[in-house]
Amino acid sequence: NIGRYAVYIHNSTDVVVDLCKIYDTGFGAVYVSGGDINNLTSSGNIVSNCIISDTCRDIGLNSIAAIVIDKNSVLKIFCLLS
């Protein structure tokens, strides 16, 4: 049980989160920021082939997404959310 996010990527480029099973988190599973949406510049960050379930368990909220993307970020996501 992780009290916050299992993975926190902040203002980063070319980070790959792959083949992970993330569950029982206090907040969301993955937080990602990087890239520039205004210029459509990708961060190169990728979240792929992950199974994500049972997030936000410690705080009792349903409103926090499993994968939180900063408002100015551009990245690729390919995961199973259950």
mmCIF file with all atom_site columns, C-alpha atoms in Angstrom:
data_model
loop_
_atom_site.group_PDB
_atom_site.id
_atom_site.type_symbol
_atom_site.label_atom_id
_atom_site.label_alt_id
_atom_site.label_comp_id
_atom_site.label_asym_id
_atom_site.label_entity_id
_atom_site.label_seq_id
_atom_site.pdbx_PDB_ins_code
_atom_site.Cartn_x
_atom_site.Cartn_y
_atom_site.Cartn_z
_atom_site.occupancy
_atom_site.B_iso_or_equiv
_atom_site.pdbx_formal_charge
_atom_site.auth_seq_id
_atom_site.auth_comp_id
_atom_site.auth_asym_id
_atom_site.auth_atom_id
_atom_site.pdbx_PDB_model_num
ATOM 1  C CA . ASN A 1 1  ? 0.000   0.000  0.000   1.00 0.00 ? 1  ASN A CA 1
ATOM 2  C CA . ILE A 1 2  ? 1.560   3.256  -1.175  1.00 0.00 ? 2  ILE A CA 1
ATOM 3  C CA . GLY A 1 3  ? 0.263   6.417  0.506   1.00 0.00 ? 3  GLY A CA 1
ATOM 4  C CA . ARG A 1 4  ? 0.557   8.601  -2.599  1.00 0.00 ? 4  ARG A CA 1
ATOM 5  C CA . TYR A 1 5  ? 1.370   7.815  -6.250  1.00 0.00 ? 5  TYR A CA 1
ATOM 6  C CA . ALA A 1 6  ? 3.291   4.635  -7.044  1.00 0.00 ? 6  ALA A CA 1
ATOM 7  C CA . VAL A 1 7  ? 5.219   6.449  -9.807  1.00 0.00 ? 7  VAL A CA 1
ATOM 8  C CA . TYR A 1 8  ? 5.828   10.232 -9.857  1.00 0.00 ? 8  TYR A CA 1
ATOM 9  C CA . ILE A 1 9  ? 7.482   11.656 -12.990 1.00 0.00 ? 9  ILE A CA 1
ATOM 10 C CA . HIS A 1 10 ? 7.870   15.448 -12.854 1.00 0.00 ? 10 HIS A CA 1
ATOM 11 C CA . ASN A 1 11 ? 9.130   17.668 -15.720 1.00 0.00 ? 11 ASN A CA 1
ATOM 12 C CA . SER A 1 12 ? 10.972  14.729 -17.242 1.00 0.00 ? 12 SER A CA 1
ATOM 13 C CA . THR A 1 13 ? 11.654  13.421 -20.728 1.00 0.00 ? 13 THR A CA 1
ATOM 14 C CA . ASP A 1 14 ? 12.051  9.946  -22.204 1.00 0.00 ? 14 ASP A CA 1
ATOM 15 C CA . VAL A 1 15 ? 10.898  8.039  -19.099 1.00 0.00 ? 15 VAL A CA 1
ATOM 16 C CA . VAL A 1 16 ? 9.307   4.630  -19.751 1.00 0.00 ? 16 VAL A CA 1
ATOM 17 C CA . VAL A 1 17 ? 7.069   2.843  -17.224 1.00 0.00 ? 17 VAL A CA 1
ATOM 18 C CA . ASP A 1 18 ? 6.464   -0.604 -18.736 1.00 0.00 ? 18 ASP A CA 1
ATOM 19 C CA . LEU A 1 19 ? 5.153   -4.007 -17.632 1.00 0.00 ? 19 LEU A CA 1
ATOM 20 C CA . CYS A 1 20 ? 4.036   -2.904 -14.165 1.00 0.00 ? 20 CYS A CA 1
ATOM 21 C CA . LYS A 1 21 ? 1.210   -4.026 -11.933 1.00 0.00 ? 21 LYS A CA 1
ATOM 22 C CA . ILE A 1 22 ? 0.194   -1.078 -9.770  1.00 0.00 ? 22 ILE A CA 1
ATOM 23 C CA . TYR A 1 23 ? -2.515  -1.439 -7.123  1.00 0.00 ? 23 TYR A CA 1
ATOM 24 C CA . ASP A 1 24 ? -3.560  -0.347 -3.626  1.00 0.00 ? 24 ASP A CA 1
ATOM 25 C CA . THR A 1 25 ? -2.330  3.230  -3.926  1.00 0.00 ? 25 THR A CA 1
ATOM 26 C CA . GLY A 1 26 ? -3.346  6.110  -1.703  1.00 0.00 ? 26 GLY A CA 1
ATOM 27 C CA . PHE A 1 27 ? -3.752  8.497  -4.647  1.00 0.00 ? 27 PHE A CA 1
ATOM 28 C CA . GLY A 1 28 ? -3.472  7.680  -8.336  1.00 0.00 ? 28 GLY A CA 1
ATOM 29 C CA . ALA A 1 29 ? -1.059  5.132  -9.744  1.00 0.00 ? 29 ALA A CA 1
ATOM 30 C CA . VAL A 1 30 ? 1.092   7.346  -12.001 1.00 0.00 ? 30 VAL A CA 1
ATOM 31 C CA . TYR A 1 31 ? 1.640   11.116 -12.124 1.00 0.00 ? 31 TYR A CA 1
ATOM 32 C CA . VAL A 1 32 ? 3.388   12.388 -15.253 1.00 0.00 ? 32 VAL A CA 1
ATOM 33 C CA . SER A 1 33 ? 4.506   15.816 -16.436 1.00 0.00 ? 33 SER A CA 1
ATOM 34 C CA . GLY A 1 34 ? 6.795   16.770 -19.283 1.00 0.00 ? 34 GLY A CA 1
ATOM 35 C CA . GLY A 1 35 ? 6.684   18.025 -22.850 1.00 0.00 ? 35 GLY A CA 1
ATOM 36 C CA . ASP A 1 36 ? 4.940   21.166 -24.070 1.00 0.00 ? 36 ASP A CA 1
ATOM 37 C CA . ILE A 1 37 ? 1.338   21.044 -25.233 1.00 0.00 ? 37 ILE A CA 1
ATOM 38 C CA . ASN A 1 38 ? 1.461   24.621 -26.565 1.00 0.00 ? 38 ASN A CA 1
ATOM 39 C CA . ASN A 1 39 ? 4.181   23.660 -29.054 1.00 0.00 ? 39 ASN A CA 1
ATOM 40 C CA . LEU A 1 40 ? 3.016   20.025 -29.365 1.00 0.00 ? 40 LEU A CA 1
ATOM 41 C CA . THR A 1 41 ? 6.441   18.865 -28.210 1.00 0.00 ? 41 THR A CA 1
ATOM 42 C CA . SER A 1 42 ? 6.275   15.342 -26.815 1.00 0.00 ? 42 SER A CA 1
ATOM 43 C CA . SER A 1 43 ? 8.036   14.527 -23.584 1.00 0.00 ? 43 SER A CA 1
ATOM 44 C CA . GLY A 1 44 ? 8.866   11.075 -24.904 1.00 0.00 ? 44 GLY A CA 1
ATOM 45 C CA . ASN A 1 45 ? 7.402   9.693  -21.668 1.00 0.00 ? 45 ASN A CA 1
ATOM 46 C CA . ILE A 1 46 ? 5.515   6.422  -22.106 1.00 0.00 ? 46 ILE A CA 1
ATOM 47 C CA . VAL A 1 47 ? 3.309   4.464  -19.708 1.00 0.00 ? 47 VAL A CA 1
ATOM 48 C CA . SER A 1 48 ? 2.604   1.086  -21.317 1.00 0.00 ? 48 SER A CA 1
ATOM 49 C CA . ASN A 1 49 ? 1.642   -2.520 -20.650 1.00 0.00 ? 49 ASN A CA 1
ATOM 50 C CA . CYS A 1 50 ? 0.655   -1.779 -17.051 1.00 0.00 ? 50 CYS A CA 1
ATOM 51 C CA . ILE A 1 51 ? -2.256  -3.212 -15.088 1.00 0.00 ? 51 ILE A CA 1
ATOM 52 C CA . ILE A 1 52 ? -3.632  -0.584 -12.721 1.00 0.00 ? 52 ILE A CA 1
ATOM 53 C CA . SER A 1 53 ? -6.350  -1.178 -10.111 1.00 0.00 ? 53 SER A CA 1
ATOM 54 C CA . ASP A 1 54 ? -7.591  -0.137 -6.675  1.00 0.00 ? 54 ASP A CA 1
ATOM 55 C CA . THR A 1 55 ? -6.263  3.418  -6.635  1.00 0.00 ? 55 THR A CA 1
ATOM 56 C CA . CYS A 1 56 ? -7.257  6.183  -4.168  1.00 0.00 ? 56 CYS A CA 1
ATOM 57 C CA . ARG A 1 57 ? -7.849  3.624  -1.419  1.00 0.00 ? 57 ARG A CA 1
ATOM 58 C CA . ASP A 1 58 ? -6.363  5.524  1.527   1.00 0.00 ? 58 ASP A CA 1
ATOM 59 C CA . ILE A 1 59 ? -8.226  8.773  0.974   1.00 0.00 ? 59 ILE A CA 1
ATOM 60 C CA . GLY A 1 60 ? -11.573 7.309  -0.051  1.00 0.00 ? 60 GLY A CA 1
ATOM 61 C CA . LEU A 1 61 ? -11.909 9.431  -3.176  1.00 0.00 ? 61 LEU A CA 1
ATOM 62 C CA . ASN A 1 62 ? -13.062 8.317  -6.606  1.00 0.00 ? 62 ASN A CA 1
ATOM 63 C CA . SER A 1 63 ? -12.178 11.582 -8.316  1.00 0.00 ? 63 SER A CA 1
ATOM 64 C CA . ILE A 1 64 ? -8.415  11.133 -8.699  1.00 0.00 ? 64 ILE A CA 1
ATOM 65 C CA . ALA A 1 65 ? -7.527  9.395  -11.945 1.00 0.00 ? 65 ALA A CA 1
ATOM 66 C CA . ALA A 1 66 ? -5.327  6.308  -12.032 1.00 0.00 ? 66 ALA A CA 1
ATOM 67 C CA . ILE A 1 67 ? -2.955  8.152  -14.391 1.00 0.00 ? 67 ILE A CA 1
ATOM 68 C CA . VAL A 1 68 ? -2.692  11.901 -13.784 1.00 0.00 ? 68 VAL A CA 1
ATOM 69 C CA . ILE A 1 69 ? -1.194  13.948 -16.610 1.00 0.00 ? 69 ILE A CA 1
ATOM 70 C CA . ASP A 1 70 ? -0.074  17.524 -16.007 1.00 0.00 ? 70 ASP A CA 1
ATOM 71 C CA . LYS A 1 71 ? -2.145  19.979 -18.071 1.00 0.00 ? 71 LYS A CA 1
ATOM 72 C CA . ASN A 1 72 ? 0.785   20.952 -20.317 1.00 0.00 ? 72 ASN A CA 1
ATOM 73 C CA . SER A 1 73 ? 2.156   17.455 -20.923 1.00 0.00 ? 73 SER A CA 1
ATOM 74 C CA . VAL A 1 74 ? 2.249   15.316 -24.059 1.00 0.00 ? 74 VAL A CA 1
ATOM 75 C CA . LEU A 1 75 ? 2.907   11.551 -23.739 1.00 0.00 ? 75 LEU A CA 1
ATOM 76 C CA . LYS A 1 76 ? 1.716   8.081  -24.772 1.00 0.00 ? 76 LYS A CA 1
ATOM 77 C CA . ILE A 1 77 ? -0.333  5.739  -22.567 1.00 0.00 ? 77 ILE A CA 1
ATOM 78 C CA . PHE A 1 78 ? -1.253  2.107  -23.294 1.00 0.00 ? 78 PHE A CA 1
ATOM 79 C CA . CYS A 1 79 ? -2.511  0.376  -20.126 1.00 0.00 ? 79 CYS A CA 1
ATOM 80 C CA . LEU A 1 80 ? -5.310  -1.783 -18.743 1.00 0.00 ? 80 LEU A CA 1
ATOM 81 C CA . LEU A 1 81 ? -7.239  0.001  -16.008 1.00 0.00 ? 81 LEU A CA 1
ATOM 82 C CA . SER A 1 82 ? -9.465  -2.231 -13.936 1.00 0.00 ? 82 SER A CA 1
#
